[in-house]
């Protein structure tokens, strides 16, 4: 079938894009900023995005003196002769044209744009085949995230590429970030592109959760069963729900870095780093326990011996008592539980850590940081061992760590110190990447933002948030328009490493059909169960 023609190229420059005169009979109202369109050159087909729409007149006097009563008849009579519209189009990819009848999968993949078409090349609406030749067929590690805004065909991301670098999901509250995260995580679990560790601050990833529409939706544990392990900090929630492990954090596991991250939450003074440093020099990993146990005389003695400031030390002691009072904090805890997490990840399990009633920013940041630092250390060791032995069995599985409210860990003040900032910056060196979810991307360190390989963003209204999401992305002005024109819910702009070109997508529904596609409730064979029980 022939694509619908929209107009012809009349002007253009490689750097600035193409100007297309819209055919009479084609209305600007049928097109949207961000639409995926095709420009047919003689030798190449250009996959492009609409960047702007403009109204023009051939005769300026008409504009100075417009018809007073523009009936459809008059408007139509003027259209195409005295008035017309143009479209600004940005070619994003190009494909050398073969025979019209070659099948898609025989074509080479589209290439970066290296040239522009000549005058009067046709602008056409993209058809299903065009979407397919750019975004690929669904299946394997090619995962359908949704559909184009105006068509009902899958738009896929390459999950291998998605987990290869850190990535981000953005959008103001209610745009569907948590739903989309569950969809992407499901795709990764289903295809085994990576193992996941999810810090689930609001307990919304593991079990049933009521949506804003009042429908109960399934959690990942319910879709994937024992492939997903649930850890909880909250012993009460653990007793109520089907939780696998209750996690405790020991004072001995908390490092000065963790405390610095809580500077705002605990209202710490600028002297904290120095004091904690001195404590650490003397007591090593017992520094916090020792500090909290010090009598006033003990503080005096410590300060005399180490040169710490007595008042600062007492203040720090008072403020850090808040940590000890948290129900999940013990005097001493072994790293065994966290090390077991890594062992489970090694076996291909995915882990959700629920915070339950401990869902304050303090709990979230403290625990996520302690756990992630340990896991990252173990991963580093694994990678180093693998580099020595080069045994395929030693190769660690890629790990993706999901954090919501990411700006708390990655804002410019703390991103240099936290383990999360380090992971984002070192890229995939140790096979660990992040999926950061945030409604306020402007709060995240620009250096971290520029490292994100794939970005998915729902609607954002604040200028600085839009700027932040587009940090380090080419052709920001077009994408800015594409971002602004999204609906407030269930529509996203998808761009970066995991897709060949940026595209607006209507998010896939997270519902019974989806659970089915992910294999929920699949009858497990006895062989599978036996393998799970007795395999390795
Ligand atoms: N993919 C989806 N499928 C079904 N409902 C969705 C989807 N995305 C969003 N919604 C609806 O929008 C609401 C808000 O989504 P949510 O992911 O909680 O937003 P956010 O995390 O961005 O604040 C949900 O409660 C649900 O009703
Ligand atoms: Mg959310």
Coordinates of C-alpha atoms and ligand atoms in Angstrom, one line a residue:
X1 CA 0.0 0.0 0.0
X2 CA 1.2 3.5 -0.8
X3 CA 1.9 5.8 2.2
X4 CA -0.3 8.9 2.5
X5 CA 1.5 11.9 0.9
X6 CA 1.6 15.1 3.0
X7 CA 3.7 17.5 1.0
X8 CA 7.1 18.2 -0.7
X9 CA 10.4 19.4 0.5
X10 CA 11.0 23.0 -0.7
X11 CA 14.0 24.1 1.4
X12 CA 16.5 22.7 3.8
X13 CA 20.0 22.4 5.2
X14 CA 21.8 19.4 6.7
X15 CA 22.2 21.1 10.0
X16 CA 18.9 22.8 10.2
X17 CA 16.5 20.2 8.8
X18 CA 14.0 20.3 6.0
X19 CA 11.1 22.6 5.2
X20 CA 8.1 20.9 3.6
X21 CA 5.2 22.6 1.9
X22 CA 2.1 20.9 3.0
X23 CA -0.2 19.8 0.2
X24 CA -3.5 21.6 -0.2
X25 CA -6.0 19.4 1.5
X26 CA -3.6 18.4 4.3
X27 CA -4.3 20.3 7.5
X28 CA -1.8 21.2 10.1
X29 CA -4.3 19.9 12.5
X30 CA -3.8 16.4 11.3
X31 CA -0.1 16.6 12.3
X32 CA 1.5 16.9 15.7
X33 CA 4.9 18.0 16.9
X34 CA 7.0 14.9 17.4
X35 CA 5.2 12.8 14.8
X36 CA 7.2 10.1 13.1
X37 CA 7.2 10.8 9.3
X38 CA 9.0 9.6 6.2
X39 CA 10.8 11.7 3.5
X40 CA 11.2 9.8 0.3
X41 CA 14.5 10.8 -1.4
X42 CA 15.6 9.2 -4.7
X43 CA 18.1 6.9 -3.2
X44 CA 17.3 7.0 0.5
X45 CA 14.3 6.9 2.8
X46 CA 14.6 9.4 5.7
X47 CA 12.9 8.5 9.0
X48 CA 12.1 11.9 10.5
X49 CA 10.4 13.8 13.3
X50 CA 8.1 16.8 12.9
X51 CA 9.8 19.7 14.7
X52 CA 7.5 22.6 13.8
X53 CA 4.4 23.7 11.9
X54 CA 4.0 27.1 10.3
X55 CA 1.3 29.1 8.5
X56 CA 2.3 31.2 5.5
X57 CA 0.8 33.5 2.9
X58 CA 2.0 34.3 -0.6
X59 CA 0.5 37.8 -0.5
X60 CA 1.3 39.9 2.6
X61 CA -1.7 42.2 1.8
X62 CA -4.0 39.3 2.5
X63 CA -2.6 39.1 6.0
X64 CA -2.9 42.8 6.5
X65 CA -6.5 42.6 5.4
X66 CA -7.8 39.1 6.2
X67 CA -11.3 38.1 5.1
X68 CA -13.7 39.4 7.7
X69 CA -16.0 36.4 7.5
X70 CA -13.8 33.4 6.6
X71 CA -16.4 30.8 5.6
X72 CA -15.1 27.4 4.8
X73 CA -15.6 28.2 1.2
X74 CA -13.4 31.3 1.3
X75 CA -10.7 29.6 3.4
X76 CA -10.6 26.7 0.9
X77 CA -10.5 29.1 -2.1
X78 CA -7.5 30.8 -0.6
X79 CA -5.8 27.7 0.6
X80 CA -2.9 26.5 -1.6
X81 CA -2.9 29.6 -3.7
X82 CA -2.8 32.5 -1.3
X83 CA -2.2 30.7 1.9
X84 CA -0.3 27.5 2.8
X85 CA 1.4 25.7 5.6
X86 CA 4.9 24.4 6.0
X87 CA 6.3 21.7 8.2
X88 CA 9.8 21.6 9.7
X89 CA 11.1 18.1 9.6
X90 CA 14.3 16.6 11.2
X91 CA 15.6 13.5 9.5
X92 CA 16.9 11.1 12.2
X93 CA 17.9 8.0 10.3
X94 CA 18.1 6.9 6.7
X95 CA 17.8 3.7 4.8
X96 CA 19.2 3.0 1.4
X97 CA 16.2 2.1 -0.7
X98 CA 16.2 -1.3 -2.2
X99 CA 13.5 -3.0 -4.2
X100 CA 10.0 -2.1 -2.8
X101 CA 9.3 -5.7 -2.5
X102 CA 12.2 -6.8 -0.3
X103 CA 11.1 -7.9 3.2
X104 CA 11.9 -5.8 6.1
X105 CA 14.2 -8.3 7.8
X106 CA 16.3 -8.5 4.7
X107 CA 17.0 -4.8 4.8
X108 CA 20.1 -3.6 6.6
X109 CA 19.2 -1.5 9.7
X110 CA 18.7 2.2 9.2
X111 CA 21.8 4.3 9.4
X112 CA 22.6 7.7 10.9
X113 CA 21.7 10.5 8.5
X114 CA 24.6 11.6 6.4
X115 CA 22.9 13.6 3.6
X116 CA 19.6 15.3 2.7
X117 CA 17.2 14.7 -0.2
X118 CA 16.8 17.1 -3.1
X119 CA 14.0 19.6 -3.8
X120 CA 10.5 18.2 -4.0
X121 CA 11.2 14.9 -2.2
X122 CA 7.9 13.7 -0.8
X123 CA 6.9 13.8 2.8
X124 CA 4.6 10.9 3.8
X125 CA 2.9 9.5 6.8
X126 CA 4.8 6.6 8.3
X127 CA 3.2 3.2 8.0
X128 CA 3.4 0.1 10.1
X129 CA 6.4 -1.2 8.0
X130 CA 8.3 2.0 8.7
X131 CA 7.9 1.6 12.4
X132 CA 9.0 -2.0 12.1
X133 CA 12.1 -1.3 10.1
X134 CA 13.3 1.2 12.7
X135 CA 12.1 -0.3 16.0
X136 CA 12.2 -4.0 15.0
X137 CA 9.9 -6.9 15.5
X138 CA 8.7 -7.8 19.0
X139 CA 10.3 -10.8 20.6
X140 CA 13.4 -12.0 22.5
X141 CA 15.2 -9.0 23.9
X142 CA 13.2 -6.6 21.7
X143 CA 10.5 -5.6 24.1
X144 CA 7.3 -3.7 23.2
X145 CA 6.9 -0.7 25.5
X146 CA 3.8 0.7 23.8
X147 CA 2.5 1.9 20.5
X148 CA 2.8 5.1 18.4
X149 CA 0.2 7.7 19.5
X150 CA -1.9 7.2 16.4
X151 CA -1.4 3.5 15.5
X152 CA -1.8 0.1 17.1
X153 CA 1.6 -1.5 16.4
X154 CA 4.4 -2.3 18.9
X155 CA 7.3 0.1 19.5
X156 CA 10.2 -1.9 20.9
X157 CA 13.2 -1.1 23.1
X158 CA 16.3 -3.3 23.0
X159 CA 16.6 -4.5 26.5
X160 CA 20.2 -5.5 26.2
X161 CA 21.1 -1.9 25.4
X162 CA 18.7 -0.6 28.0
X163 CA 20.5 -2.4 30.9
X164 CA 23.9 -1.8 29.4
X165 CA 24.0 1.7 30.8
X166 CA 22.1 3.6 33.5
X167 CA 18.8 4.9 32.4
X168 CA 16.0 7.1 33.7
X169 CA 12.2 7.4 33.9
X170 CA 10.9 10.9 34.4
X171 CA 7.6 12.8 34.3
X172 CA 5.5 14.7 36.8
X173 CA 3.5 12.9 39.4
X174 CA 0.7 10.7 38.0
X175 CA 2.2 10.4 34.4
X176 CA 2.7 6.6 35.0
X177 CA 6.3 6.3 36.0
X178 CA 5.8 3.5 38.5
X179 CA 3.5 1.6 36.1
X180 CA 6.1 2.0 33.3
X181 CA 8.8 0.9 35.6
X182 CA 6.9 -2.3 36.4
X183 CA 6.4 -2.9 32.6
X184 CA 10.1 -2.5 31.8
X185 CA 11.1 -4.6 34.8
X186 CA 8.7 -7.3 33.7
X187 CA 10.3 -7.3 30.2
X188 CA 13.8 -7.6 31.7
X189 CA 12.7 -10.4 34.1
X190 CA 10.9 -12.2 31.3
X191 CA 13.8 -12.0 28.8
X192 CA 16.6 -12.4 31.4
X193 CA 18.4 -9.4 30.1
X194 CA 19.6 -8.6 33.6
X195 CA 18.9 -9.3 37.2
X196 CA 17.1 -6.6 39.2
X197 CA 17.4 -5.1 42.7
X198 CA 14.5 -2.8 43.4
X199 CA 14.4 -0.4 46.3
X200 CA 10.6 -0.2 46.8
X201 CA 10.0 2.8 49.0
X202 CA 6.3 2.8 48.7
X203 CA 5.7 -1.0 48.6
X204 CA 4.3 -0.9 45.1
X205 CA 6.4 -3.4 43.1
X206 CA 5.9 -6.8 44.8
X207 CA 2.2 -7.3 45.6
X208 CA -1.2 -6.1 44.6
X209 CA -1.6 -2.4 44.4
X210 CA -4.7 -0.3 43.8
X211 CA -4.4 2.1 40.9
X212 CA -5.7 5.6 40.7
X213 CA -8.6 4.2 38.7
X214 CA -9.5 1.9 41.6
X215 CA -8.4 -1.3 39.9
X216 CA -6.1 -3.7 41.7
X217 CA -3.0 -4.5 39.7
X218 CA -0.6 -7.3 40.2
X219 CA 2.9 -7.0 41.6
X220 CA 6.0 -8.6 40.1
X221 CA 6.1 -11.3 42.7
X222 CA 2.6 -12.3 41.6
X223 CA 3.5 -12.3 37.9
X224 CA 6.8 -14.1 38.2
X225 CA 6.5 -16.1 41.4
X226 CA 9.7 -17.4 42.9
X227 CA 11.8 -15.7 40.3
X228 CA 11.3 -12.6 42.4
X229 CA 12.3 -12.6 46.1
X230 CA 10.8 -10.1 48.5
X231 CA 12.9 -8.6 51.3
X232 CA 11.3 -6.3 53.9
X233 CA 12.6 -4.0 56.6
X234 CA 9.3 -4.1 58.3
X235 CA 8.8 -7.3 60.5
X236 CA 5.0 -6.6 60.8
X237 CA 4.5 -6.3 57.0
X238 CA 6.7 -9.4 56.6
X239 CA 4.3 -11.3 58.9
X240 CA 1.3 -10.2 56.9
X241 CA 2.6 -10.6 53.4
X242 CA 4.4 -13.3 51.6
X243 CA 7.9 -11.9 52.4
X244 CA 10.9 -14.1 52.1
X245 CA 13.5 -12.3 54.3
X246 CA 13.4 -9.6 56.9
X247 CA 16.4 -7.4 56.6
X248 CA 18.3 -5.8 59.5
X249 CA 21.0 -3.2 59.2
X250 CA 23.8 -3.1 61.9
X251 CA 25.4 0.0 63.3
X252 CA 28.7 -1.6 62.2
X253 CA 27.5 -1.5 58.6
X254 CA 26.9 2.2 58.6
X255 CA 29.7 4.3 57.3
X256 CA 30.5 8.0 57.5
X257 CA 29.3 8.3 53.9
X258 CA 25.9 7.1 54.8
X259 CA 25.6 9.6 57.6
X260 CA 26.7 12.5 55.3
X261 CA 23.9 11.6 52.9
X262 CA 21.4 12.2 55.7
X263 CA 22.7 15.7 56.5
X264 CA 19.4 17.3 55.6
X265 CA 17.2 14.7 57.2
X266 CA 19.1 14.8 60.5
X267 CA 20.0 18.5 60.3
X268 CA 23.7 17.7 60.6
X269 CA 26.3 20.4 61.0
X270 CA 29.1 21.0 58.5
X271 CA 31.6 19.6 61.1
X272 CA 30.0 16.2 60.8
X273 CA 32.5 14.9 58.1
X274 CA 35.5 15.8 60.2
X275 CA 34.1 14.4 63.4
X276 CA 33.0 11.2 61.8
X277 CA 36.4 10.9 60.1
X278 CA 38.2 11.0 63.4
X279 CA 35.9 8.5 65.0
X280 CA 36.5 6.2 62.1
X281 CA 40.3 6.5 62.4
X282 CA 40.0 5.3 66.0
X283 CA 37.2 2.8 66.0
X284 CA 37.0 1.6 62.4
X285 CA 33.6 0.0 61.6
X286 CA 32.5 0.3 65.2
X287 CA 32.7 4.1 65.1
X288 CA 28.9 4.6 65.2
X289 CA 28.3 2.1 67.9
X290 CA 31.2 3.5 70.0
X291 CA 29.9 7.1 69.5
X292 CA 26.4 6.3 70.5
X293 CA 27.6 4.4 73.6
X294 CA 30.0 7.2 74.8
X295 CA 29.3 8.8 78.3
X296 CA 30.1 12.5 78.6
X297 CA 33.4 11.6 80.1
X298 CA 34.0 9.2 77.2
X299 CA 33.4 12.0 74.8
X300 CA 35.9 14.2 76.6
X301 CA 38.5 11.5 76.6
X302 CA 38.0 10.8 72.9
X303 CA 38.2 14.4 72.0
X304 CA 41.4 14.9 74.0
X305 CA 43.1 11.9 72.3
X306 CA 41.9 12.6 68.8
X307 CA 41.6 16.4 68.6
X308 CA 37.9 16.3 67.8
X309 CA 35.7 19.2 68.9
X310 CA 33.8 18.2 72.1
X311 CA 30.7 20.2 71.3
X312 CA 30.5 18.9 67.7
X313 CA 31.0 15.4 68.9
X314 CA 28.2 15.6 71.5
X315 CA 25.8 17.2 68.9
X316 CA 26.6 14.4 66.4
X317 CA 26.0 11.8 69.1
X318 CA 22.6 13.4 69.9
X319 CA 21.5 13.6 66.3
X320 CA 22.6 10.1 65.3
X321 CA 20.6 8.5 68.1
X322 CA 17.7 8.8 65.6
X323 CA 19.3 6.1 63.5
X324 CA 19.6 3.7 66.4
X325 CA 15.9 4.1 67.2
X326 CA 14.8 2.8 63.8
X327 CA 13.2 -0.6 64.2
X328 CA 15.4 -2.4 61.6
X329 CA 18.7 -1.1 63.1
X330 CA 20.6 -3.6 65.3
X331 CA 23.8 -3.1 67.2
X332 CA 25.6 -5.6 65.1
X333 CA 24.5 -7.3 61.9
X334 CA 26.3 -9.6 59.6
X335 CA 26.7 -8.9 56.0
X336 CA 25.5 -12.4 55.4
X337 CA 22.0 -11.3 54.5
X338 CA 23.2 -8.9 51.9
X339 CA 25.8 -11.3 50.7
X340 CA 23.0 -13.9 50.3
X341 CA 21.2 -11.3 48.2
X342 CA 24.1 -11.3 45.8
X343 CA 24.2 -15.1 45.8
X344 CA 20.5 -15.1 44.8
X345 CA 21.1 -12.5 42.1
X346 CA 23.8 -14.8 40.8
X347 CA 21.3 -17.5 40.4
X348 CA 19.1 -15.2 38.3
X349 CA 16.7 -14.2 41.0
X350 CA 15.4 -10.7 41.2
X351 CA 15.0 -8.9 44.5
X352 CA 12.5 -6.3 45.8
X353 CA 13.4 -4.6 49.0
X354 CA 10.2 -3.2 50.6
X355 CA 10.4 -0.5 53.2
X356 CA 7.0 -1.1 54.7
X357 CA 6.2 1.3 57.5
X358 CA 9.8 2.6 57.4
X359 CA 9.2 4.7 54.4
X360 CA 10.7 8.0 55.4
X361 CA 13.5 9.6 53.3
X362 CA 15.9 8.7 56.2
X363 CA 15.2 5.0 56.0
X364 CA 15.2 4.9 52.3
X365 CA 18.5 6.6 51.8
X366 CA 20.3 4.9 54.7
X367 CA 19.3 1.4 53.8
X368 CA 19.6 1.8 50.0
X369 CA 23.1 3.2 50.4
X370 CA 24.3 0.6 52.8
X371 CA 22.9 -2.3 50.8
X372 CA 24.1 -1.0 47.4
X373 CA 27.6 -0.2 48.6
X374 CA 28.1 -3.8 49.7
X375 CA 26.6 -5.2 46.6
X376 CA 28.7 -3.0 44.4
X377 CA 31.8 -4.1 46.3
X378 CA 30.9 -7.8 45.7
X379 CA 30.3 -7.1 42.1
X380 CA 33.6 -5.4 41.7
X381 CA 35.4 -8.4 43.2
X382 CA 33.5 -10.7 40.8
X383 CA 34.4 -8.7 37.8
X384 CA 38.0 -8.6 38.8
X385 CA 38.1 -12.3 39.3
X386 CA 36.4 -12.9 36.0
X387 CA 39.0 -10.7 34.3
X388 CA 41.7 -13.0 35.8
X389 CA 40.1 -16.4 35.1
X390 CA 38.1 -15.5 32.0
X391 CA 35.9 -18.5 32.8
X392 CA 32.5 -18.0 31.3
X393 CA 31.0 -19.3 34.5
X394 CA 32.6 -16.5 36.5
X395 CA 31.0 -13.7 34.3
X396 CA 28.6 -11.8 36.6
X397 CA 25.1 -11.2 35.3
X398 CA 24.4 -7.6 34.6
X399 CA 22.6 -6.1 37.6
X400 CA 20.1 -3.2 37.3
X401 CA 19.3 -1.3 40.5
X402 CA 16.0 0.6 40.5
X403 CA 15.6 3.7 42.8
X404 CA 12.6 6.0 43.0
X405 CA 13.0 9.6 44.2
X406 CA 16.4 9.4 42.7
X407 CA 17.3 13.1 43.2
X408 CA 17.7 12.3 46.9
X409 CA 20.8 10.2 46.1
X410 CA 21.9 12.0 43.0
X411 CA 21.5 15.7 43.7
X412 CA 24.6 17.8 43.0
X413 CA 25.6 18.0 46.7
X414 CA 25.7 14.3 47.4
X415 CA 26.1 12.6 43.9
X416 CA 29.9 12.8 44.2
X417 CA 29.9 10.9 47.5
X418 CA 27.1 8.4 47.2
X419 CA 27.5 4.9 45.8
X420 CA 24.7 5.7 43.4
X421 CA 26.6 8.7 42.0
X422 CA 29.6 6.5 41.6
X423 CA 27.7 3.8 39.8
X424 CA 26.1 6.3 37.4
X425 CA 29.4 7.8 36.6
X426 CA 31.5 4.7 36.2
X427 CA 29.0 3.5 33.5
X428 CA 28.9 -0.3 33.3
X429 CA 32.5 -1.1 34.4
X430 CA 31.3 -3.5 37.1
X431 CA 28.2 -4.7 35.3
X432 CA 26.0 -2.7 37.6
X433 CA 23.6 0.0 36.3
X434 CA 20.8 2.1 37.6
X435 CA 17.3 2.8 36.6
X436 CA 16.5 6.1 38.2
X437 CA 12.9 7.2 38.6
X438 CA 12.1 10.8 39.4
X439 CA 9.4 13.5 39.1
X440 CA 12.0 16.3 39.4
X441 CA 14.9 15.6 37.1
X442 CA 16.3 19.1 37.6
X443 CA 17.2 18.0 41.1
X444 CA 19.7 15.4 39.7
X445 CA 23.4 16.3 39.1
X446 CA 23.8 17.3 35.4
X447 CA 26.9 15.1 35.2
X448 CA 24.8 12.1 36.2
X449 CA 22.0 13.0 33.8
X450 CA 24.4 13.2 30.9
X451 CA 25.5 9.6 31.7
X452 CA 22.1 8.2 31.4
X453 CA 22.0 6.0 28.2
X454 CA 18.2 5.7 27.8
X455 CA 15.7 8.2 29.0
X456 CA 11.9 7.8 29.1
X457 CA 9.9 10.9 30.0
X458 CA 6.3 11.6 30.5
X459 CA 4.9 15.1 30.5
X460 CA 7.0 17.7 32.4
X461 CA 5.9 21.3 32.7
X462 CA 8.7 23.0 34.5
X463 CA 11.3 24.4 32.1
X464 CA 14.3 23.3 34.2
X465 CA 13.0 19.7 34.4
X466 CA 12.6 19.6 30.6
X467 CA 16.1 21.0 30.3
X468 CA 17.4 18.4 32.7
X469 CA 15.9 15.5 30.8
X470 CA 17.4 16.7 27.6
X471 CA 20.9 17.2 29.0
X472 CA 23.4 16.2 26.5
X473 CA 20.8 15.1 23.9
X474 CA 21.2 16.3 20.3
X475 CA 18.5 18.6 18.8
X476 CA 16.9 19.6 22.0
X477 CA 14.5 22.1 20.6
X478 CA 12.6 19.5 18.6
X479 CA 12.5 17.1 21.5
X480 CA 11.4 19.9 23.8
X481 CA 8.3 20.3 21.6
X482 CA 7.7 16.6 21.5
X483 CA 7.9 16.4 25.3
X484 CA 5.6 19.4 25.8
X485 CA 2.9 17.9 23.5
X486 CA 2.5 14.7 25.5
X487 CA -0.8 13.9 27.3
X488 CA -0.6 14.1 31.1
X489 CA -0.9 10.3 31.4
X490 CA 0.4 7.1 29.8
X491 CA 2.3 8.9 27.1
X492 CA 6.1 9.1 27.0
X493 CA 9.0 10.3 24.9
X494 CA 11.5 7.5 24.5
X495 CA 15.0 8.4 23.6
X496 CA 18.6 7.2 23.8
X497 CA 20.7 4.1 23.7
X498 CA 17.9 1.5 23.6
X499 CA 16.1 3.0 20.6
X500 CA 17.4 3.9 17.2
X501 CA 15.7 7.3 17.3
X502 CA 13.5 9.3 19.7
X503 CA 9.8 8.5 19.5
X504 CA 6.6 9.3 21.3
X505 CA 4.9 6.3 22.7
X506 CA 1.5 5.5 24.2
X507 CA 2.5 3.2 27.1
X508 CA 1.4 -0.4 27.1
X509 CA -1.5 -1.2 29.5
X510 CA -0.4 -2.9 32.6
X511 CA -3.4 -5.3 32.9
X512 CA -4.5 -8.9 32.7
X513 CA -3.4 -9.1 29.0
X514 CA 0.0 -7.9 29.9
X515 CA 0.4 -10.4 32.8
X516 CA -0.6 -13.1 30.4
X517 CA 2.0 -11.9 27.9
X518 CA 4.6 -12.1 30.7
X519 CA 3.7 -15.7 31.3
X520 CA 1.9 -15.2 34.6
X521 CA 0.1 -18.3 35.8
X522 CA 2.0 -20.4 33.2
X523 CA 1.7 -24.0 34.2
X524 CA 5.1 -24.9 35.5
X525 CA 6.4 -28.3 34.5
X526 CA 7.6 -30.7 37.2
X527 CA 11.0 -30.6 35.5
X528 CA 11.2 -26.8 36.0
X529 CA 10.3 -27.2 39.7
X530 CA 12.8 -29.9 40.2
X531 CA 15.5 -27.8 38.5
X532 CA 14.7 -24.9 40.7
X533 CA 14.8 -27.0 43.9
X534 CA 17.9 -29.1 43.2
X535 CA 19.7 -27.2 40.4
X536 CA 22.9 -25.5 41.6
Ligands
LIG1 N1 0.6 1.5 31.7 C1 -0.5 1.8 32.5 N2 -1.5 0.9 32.5 C2 -2.6 1.1 33.3 N3 -2.8 2.2 34.0 C3 -1.8 3.1 34.0 C4 -0.6 3.0 33.3 N4 0.2 4.0 33.5 C5 -0.5 4.8 34.4 N5 -1.7 4.3 34.7 C6 -2.6 5.0 35.6 O1 -2.1 6.2 36.0 C7 -2.0 6.2 37.4 C8 -0.6 6.9 37.8 O2 0.4 6.1 37.5 P1 1.7 5.9 38.4 O3 2.6 5.0 37.7 O4 1.4 5.7 39.8 O5 2.3 7.4 38.3 P2 3.6 8.1 38.9 O6 4.5 7.0 39.4 O7 4.2 8.8 37.7 O8 3.2 9.1 39.9 C9 -2.0 4.8 37.9 O9 -2.6 4.6 39.2 C10 -2.9 4.1 36.8 O10 -4.3 4.3 37.2
LIG2 MG1 5.1 6.6 41.4

